[in-house]
Amino acid sequence: MGKVDIKELFYNMQQEMIFNLKTLDAVTHSGTKGEATEDSWLDFFKTYLPKRYKSDKAIVIDHEGNTSDQIDIVVYDRQYCPMVFEHNSAKYIPAESVYAVFEVKQVLNSSHLTYASNKAKSVRNLKRTSADIYHAGGVQKGNPPKSIIAGILTTRCDWKDGMNSTSLYSNLKKNEESVIEIGCSLDAGTFTFENSKFQSSTKDESLIYFFIQFHEMLRKKGTVTALDILAYASALDSIEMLIKKIDR
């Protein structure tokens, strides 16, 4: 029976991603570079996350028609999500289906952390429904929606001390309502900030550490709350009588 070097497999994955993003440094147009960087990160998520998760640039919506800001990467459930809307090339994803949101920037610094926090807040402020789950054994009451993970992804870091910067830690502490729980800067490392506990990796294992930690965060979330499709359908005039009938 043969053996494979798992550490080498992880490092190869990281080097491929770093190479793709470093190649973009030659792009001079900031808008083009930004879109290409987002696409590279999206490709990474689509390649390495389990297929139960989908990743897209999107706007998140709730059943009242409220919307988030446009989010660079939304990680969401597609297996149990009955609908994803597209309109004028924009994708709209129900808030109940969202596991995580990420902002993609070239550089990790205070202003970009605040920007990512505000984007996360625009998603977390949306109203989420919860429907009962029917199964062979009966009916399970719908669970309250779980918190949505928020993160930031960059190529470089402005702080000399990288993930050990006191500025990084203080910026995470001041954004409690819209906390960024995970961030990866390929040149500096990855940090996690869960339940006020800060952890970080070396720069040599930035992407590997990010992949493992984010996968573990997703595992702890389990499956998203069942979406109440009738709450969304109430926007349709023809569905109003059906909802009243079901309520009786």
Tab-separated table of C-alpha atoms in Angstrom:
chain	number	residue	atom	x	y	z
A	1	MET	CA	0.000	0.000	0.000
A	2	GLY	CA	1.409	3.372	-1.014
A	3	LYS	CA	1.468	6.610	0.966
A	4	VAL	CA	0.951	10.246	0.033
A	5	ASP	CA	2.430	13.293	1.761
A	6	ILE	CA	-0.669	15.190	2.963
A	7	LYS	CA	1.448	18.183	3.977
A	8	GLU	CA	2.775	18.405	0.427
A	9	LEU	CA	-0.763	18.262	-0.980
A	10	PHE	CA	-1.773	21.180	1.239
A	11	TYR	CA	1.293	23.182	0.237
A	12	ASN	CA	0.683	22.529	-3.461
A	13	MET	CA	-2.872	23.825	-3.068
A	14	GLN	CA	-1.561	26.953	-1.372
A	15	GLN	CA	1.190	27.589	-3.915
A	16	GLU	CA	-1.249	27.314	-6.815
A	17	MET	CA	-3.542	29.911	-5.253
A	18	ILE	CA	-0.669	32.254	-4.395
A	19	PHE	CA	0.688	31.962	-7.929
A	20	ASN	CA	-2.704	32.859	-9.421
A	21	LEU	CA	-3.077	35.920	-7.205
A	22	LYS	CA	0.537	37.077	-7.567
A	23	THR	CA	0.152	36.961	-11.353
A	24	LEU	CA	-2.551	39.625	-10.982
A	25	ASP	CA	-0.007	42.071	-9.553
A	26	ALA	CA	0.972	42.818	-13.146
A	27	VAL	CA	-2.537	44.169	-13.822
A	28	THR	CA	-2.475	47.965	-13.509
A	29	HIS	CA	-6.183	48.782	-13.777
A	30	SER	CA	-7.537	48.619	-10.200
A	31	GLY	CA	-11.073	47.629	-11.219
A	32	THR	CA	-9.854	44.817	-13.451
A	33	LYS	CA	-7.429	43.583	-10.787
A	34	GLY	CA	-10.158	43.673	-8.145
A	35	GLU	CA	-12.571	41.612	-10.233
A	36	ALA	CA	-9.858	39.123	-11.189
A	37	THR	CA	-8.847	38.720	-7.531
A	38	GLU	CA	-12.473	38.072	-6.544
A	39	ASP	CA	-12.746	35.492	-9.339
A	40	SER	CA	-9.598	33.703	-8.118
A	41	TRP	CA	-10.958	33.433	-4.585
A	42	LEU	CA	-14.338	32.278	-5.917
A	43	ASP	CA	-12.589	29.571	-7.941
A	44	PHE	CA	-10.791	28.455	-4.795
A	45	PHE	CA	-14.064	28.146	-2.857
A	46	LYS	CA	-15.817	26.354	-5.711
A	47	THR	CA	-12.919	23.906	-6.107
A	48	TYR	CA	-12.242	22.998	-2.489
A	49	LEU	CA	-15.472	23.409	-0.518
A	50	PRO	CA	-17.849	20.423	-0.348
A	51	LYS	CA	-20.507	20.510	-3.067
A	52	ARG	CA	-23.287	21.175	-0.554
A	53	TYR	CA	-21.982	24.763	-0.486
A	54	LYS	CA	-22.261	27.234	-3.356
A	55	SER	CA	-20.196	30.408	-3.685
A	56	ASP	CA	-21.115	33.492	-5.715
A	57	LYS	CA	-20.912	37.258	-5.815
A	58	ALA	CA	-24.414	38.268	-4.794
A	59	ILE	CA	-26.854	40.499	-2.947
A	60	VAL	CA	-28.624	38.929	0.026
A	61	ILE	CA	-32.371	39.571	0.471
A	62	ASP	CA	-35.066	38.868	3.041
A	63	HIS	CA	-38.773	38.079	2.664
A	64	GLU	CA	-39.701	41.753	3.082
A	65	GLY	CA	-37.597	42.760	0.084
A	66	ASN	CA	-34.768	44.311	2.110
A	67	THR	CA	-31.315	43.895	0.582
A	68	SER	CA	-27.721	43.793	1.753
A	69	ASP	CA	-24.859	45.583	0.060
A	70	GLN	CA	-23.337	43.661	-2.841
A	71	ILE	CA	-21.115	40.972	-1.317
A	72	ASP	CA	-17.931	39.751	-3.025
A	73	ILE	CA	-18.389	36.124	-1.931
A	74	VAL	CA	-21.522	34.585	-0.438
A	75	VAL	CA	-21.239	30.969	0.694
A	76	TYR	CA	-24.754	29.528	0.765
A	77	ASP	CA	-26.808	26.364	0.758
A	78	ARG	CA	-28.154	25.245	-2.614
A	79	GLN	CA	-29.342	21.763	-1.726
A	80	TYR	CA	-32.172	23.000	0.494
A	81	CYS	CA	-32.541	26.511	-0.905
A	82	PRO	CA	-35.639	26.514	-3.171
A	83	MET	CA	-34.769	29.723	-5.001
A	84	VAL	CA	-31.957	31.990	-6.116
A	85	PHE	CA	-33.070	35.007	-8.133
A	86	GLU	CA	-31.208	36.696	-10.994
A	87	HIS	CA	-32.159	40.115	-12.325
A	88	ASN	CA	-30.146	42.390	-14.645
A	89	SER	CA	-27.069	40.140	-14.129
A	90	ALA	CA	-27.325	40.510	-10.326
A	91	LYS	CA	-27.832	37.412	-8.165
A	92	TYR	CA	-30.155	37.574	-5.131
A	93	ILE	CA	-29.861	34.934	-2.401
A	94	PRO	CA	-32.340	34.489	0.478
A	95	ALA	CA	-30.787	35.368	3.840
A	96	GLU	CA	-31.873	32.045	5.348
A	97	SER	CA	-29.568	30.161	2.949
A	98	VAL	CA	-26.374	32.059	3.801
A	99	TYR	CA	-23.543	30.428	5.743
A	100	ALA	CA	-20.825	33.056	5.276
A	101	VAL	CA	-19.916	36.313	3.549
A	102	PHE	CA	-16.473	37.573	2.528
A	103	GLU	CA	-15.051	40.848	1.325
A	104	VAL	CA	-12.075	40.611	-1.059
A	105	LYS	CA	-9.404	43.334	-1.024
A	106	GLN	CA	-5.797	43.602	-2.154
A	107	VAL	CA	-4.538	44.719	1.276
A	108	LEU	CA	-5.495	44.009	4.889
A	109	ASN	CA	-5.670	47.261	6.893
A	110	SER	CA	-7.952	49.129	9.300
A	111	SER	CA	-10.128	50.801	6.677
A	112	HIS	CA	-10.705	47.562	4.771
A	113	LEU	CA	-11.577	45.731	8.008
A	114	THR	CA	-14.173	48.393	8.788
A	115	TYR	CA	-15.492	48.187	5.228
A	116	ALA	CA	-15.832	44.399	5.495
A	117	SER	CA	-17.561	44.775	8.881
A	118	ASN	CA	-20.143	47.131	7.404
A	119	LYS	CA	-20.792	44.713	4.534
A	120	ALA	CA	-21.278	41.881	7.033
A	121	LYS	CA	-23.652	44.027	9.093
A	122	SER	CA	-25.809	44.714	6.026
A	123	VAL	CA	-26.348	40.943	5.723
A	124	ARG	CA	-26.764	40.161	9.417
A	125	ASN	CA	-29.422	42.885	9.798
A	126	LEU	CA	-31.762	41.129	7.368
A	127	LYS	CA	-34.774	39.231	8.722
A	128	ARG	CA	-34.658	35.443	8.427
A	129	THR	CA	-37.606	33.064	8.562
A	130	SER	CA	-37.683	29.529	9.955
A	131	ALA	CA	-40.062	26.826	8.705
A	132	ASP	CA	-41.034	23.521	10.308
A	133	ILE	CA	-39.330	20.401	8.932
A	134	TYR	CA	-41.521	17.463	7.924
A	135	HIS	CA	-40.092	13.935	8.010
A	136	ALA	CA	-41.215	10.300	8.303
A	137	GLY	CA	-41.349	10.532	12.084
A	138	GLY	CA	-43.499	13.656	12.176
A	139	VAL	CA	-42.757	17.377	12.317
A	140	GLN	CA	-39.714	19.110	13.765
A	141	LYS	CA	-40.157	22.698	14.857
A	142	GLY	CA	-38.015	25.093	12.833
A	143	ASN	CA	-34.783	26.092	14.556
A	144	PRO	CA	-33.768	29.736	15.043
A	145	PRO	CA	-31.337	30.888	12.308
A	146	LYS	CA	-27.662	30.523	13.228
A	147	SER	CA	-25.173	33.373	13.063
A	148	ILE	CA	-23.608	34.174	9.697
A	149	ILE	CA	-19.811	33.916	9.425
A	150	ALA	CA	-18.039	37.035	8.115
A	151	GLY	CA	-14.505	37.286	6.754
A	152	ILE	CA	-11.990	39.222	4.695
A	153	LEU	CA	-9.576	37.891	2.059
A	154	THR	CA	-6.463	39.767	0.900
A	155	THR	CA	-3.150	39.219	-0.816
A	156	ARG	CA	-1.026	41.524	1.356
A	157	CYS	CA	-1.075	43.086	4.834
A	158	ASP	CA	-0.271	46.717	5.694
A	159	TRP	CA	0.839	45.957	9.250
A	160	LYS	CA	4.517	45.145	9.797
A	161	ASP	CA	3.657	42.615	12.485
A	162	GLY	CA	1.118	40.917	10.247
A	163	MET	CA	-1.312	38.739	12.179
A	164	ASN	CA	0.375	39.732	15.460
A	165	SER	CA	-0.442	43.414	14.985
A	166	THR	CA	-2.145	45.120	17.923
A	167	SER	CA	-3.979	47.281	15.375
A	168	LEU	CA	-5.562	44.178	13.850
A	169	TYR	CA	-6.731	42.940	17.250
A	170	SER	CA	-8.073	46.346	18.354
A	171	ASN	CA	-10.016	46.733	15.094
A	172	LEU	CA	-11.637	43.340	15.611
A	173	LYS	CA	-12.576	44.192	19.204
A	174	LYS	CA	-14.312	47.465	18.297
A	175	ASN	CA	-16.655	45.846	15.756
A	176	GLU	CA	-18.543	43.488	18.070
A	177	GLU	CA	-21.900	43.830	16.288
A	178	SER	CA	-20.378	43.266	12.866
A	179	VAL	CA	-17.359	41.199	13.883
A	180	ILE	CA	-15.027	39.712	11.279
A	181	GLU	CA	-14.415	36.172	12.508
A	182	ILE	CA	-11.858	35.016	9.969
A	183	GLY	CA	-9.392	36.663	7.618
A	184	CYS	CA	-6.670	35.498	5.278
A	185	SER	CA	-3.788	37.582	3.980
A	186	LEU	CA	-1.669	35.323	1.779
A	187	ASP	CA	1.569	37.189	2.520
A	188	ALA	CA	1.013	37.437	6.287
A	189	GLY	CA	-1.158	34.579	7.564
A	190	THR	CA	-4.712	33.863	8.668
A	191	PHE	CA	-6.523	34.935	11.824
A	192	THR	CA	-9.680	33.745	13.538
A	193	PHE	CA	-11.626	35.707	16.130
A	194	GLU	CA	-14.359	33.579	17.695
A	195	ASN	CA	-15.980	34.298	21.066
A	196	SER	CA	-13.367	37.027	21.649
A	197	LYS	CA	-10.576	34.451	21.260
A	198	PHE	CA	-7.883	35.436	18.736
A	199	GLN	CA	-5.730	32.852	16.935
A	200	SER	CA	-3.423	33.164	13.950
A	201	SER	CA	-1.161	31.178	11.636
A	202	THR	CA	2.302	31.705	10.235
A	203	LYS	CA	2.560	33.308	6.804
A	204	ASP	CA	3.897	30.028	5.390
A	205	GLU	CA	0.618	28.280	6.102
A	206	SER	CA	-1.830	31.147	5.523
A	207	LEU	CA	-4.132	29.460	3.017
A	208	ILE	CA	-3.862	25.993	4.554
A	209	TYR	CA	-4.825	27.372	7.972
A	210	PHE	CA	-7.662	29.391	6.436
A	211	PHE	CA	-9.061	26.366	4.616
A	212	ILE	CA	-9.034	24.173	7.718
A	213	GLN	CA	-10.423	26.807	10.075
A	214	PHE	CA	-13.203	27.915	7.712
A	215	HIS	CA	-14.200	24.324	7.003
A	216	GLU	CA	-14.429	23.741	10.763
A	217	MET	CA	-16.581	26.857	11.198
A	218	LEU	CA	-18.950	25.571	8.519
A	219	ARG	CA	-19.083	22.131	10.123
A	220	LYS	CA	-20.149	23.641	13.444
A	221	LYS	CA	-23.006	25.501	11.738
A	222	GLY	CA	-24.571	22.268	10.533
A	223	THR	CA	-27.334	22.926	7.989
A	224	VAL	CA	-29.030	26.263	7.439
A	225	THR	CA	-32.539	26.882	8.737
A	226	ALA	CA	-35.398	25.721	6.506
A	227	LEU	CA	-36.681	28.719	4.569
A	228	ASP	CA	-40.374	29.649	4.850
A	229	ILE	CA	-41.135	29.975	1.157
A	230	LEU	CA	-44.679	31.211	1.842
A	231	ALA	CA	-43.224	34.286	3.533
A	232	TYR	CA	-41.491	35.137	0.255
A	233	ALA	CA	-44.498	34.107	-1.826
A	234	SER	CA	-46.709	36.545	0.110
A	235	ALA	CA	-45.383	39.214	-2.251
A	236	LEU	CA	-47.556	37.608	-4.954
A	237	ASP	CA	-51.204	38.682	-5.079
A	238	SER	CA	-52.341	35.256	-6.261
A	239	ILE	CA	-50.785	33.477	-3.283
A	240	GLU	CA	-52.583	35.506	-0.590
A	241	MET	CA	-55.672	33.280	-0.449
A	242	LEU	CA	-53.519	30.145	-0.299
A	243	ILE	CA	-51.628	31.458	2.706
A	244	LYS	CA	-54.868	32.341	4.494
A	245	LYS	CA	-56.188	28.863	3.768
A	246	ILE	CA	-53.030	27.216	5.171
A	247	ASP	CA	-53.161	29.456	8.272
A	248	ARG	CA	-56.664	28.182	9.030
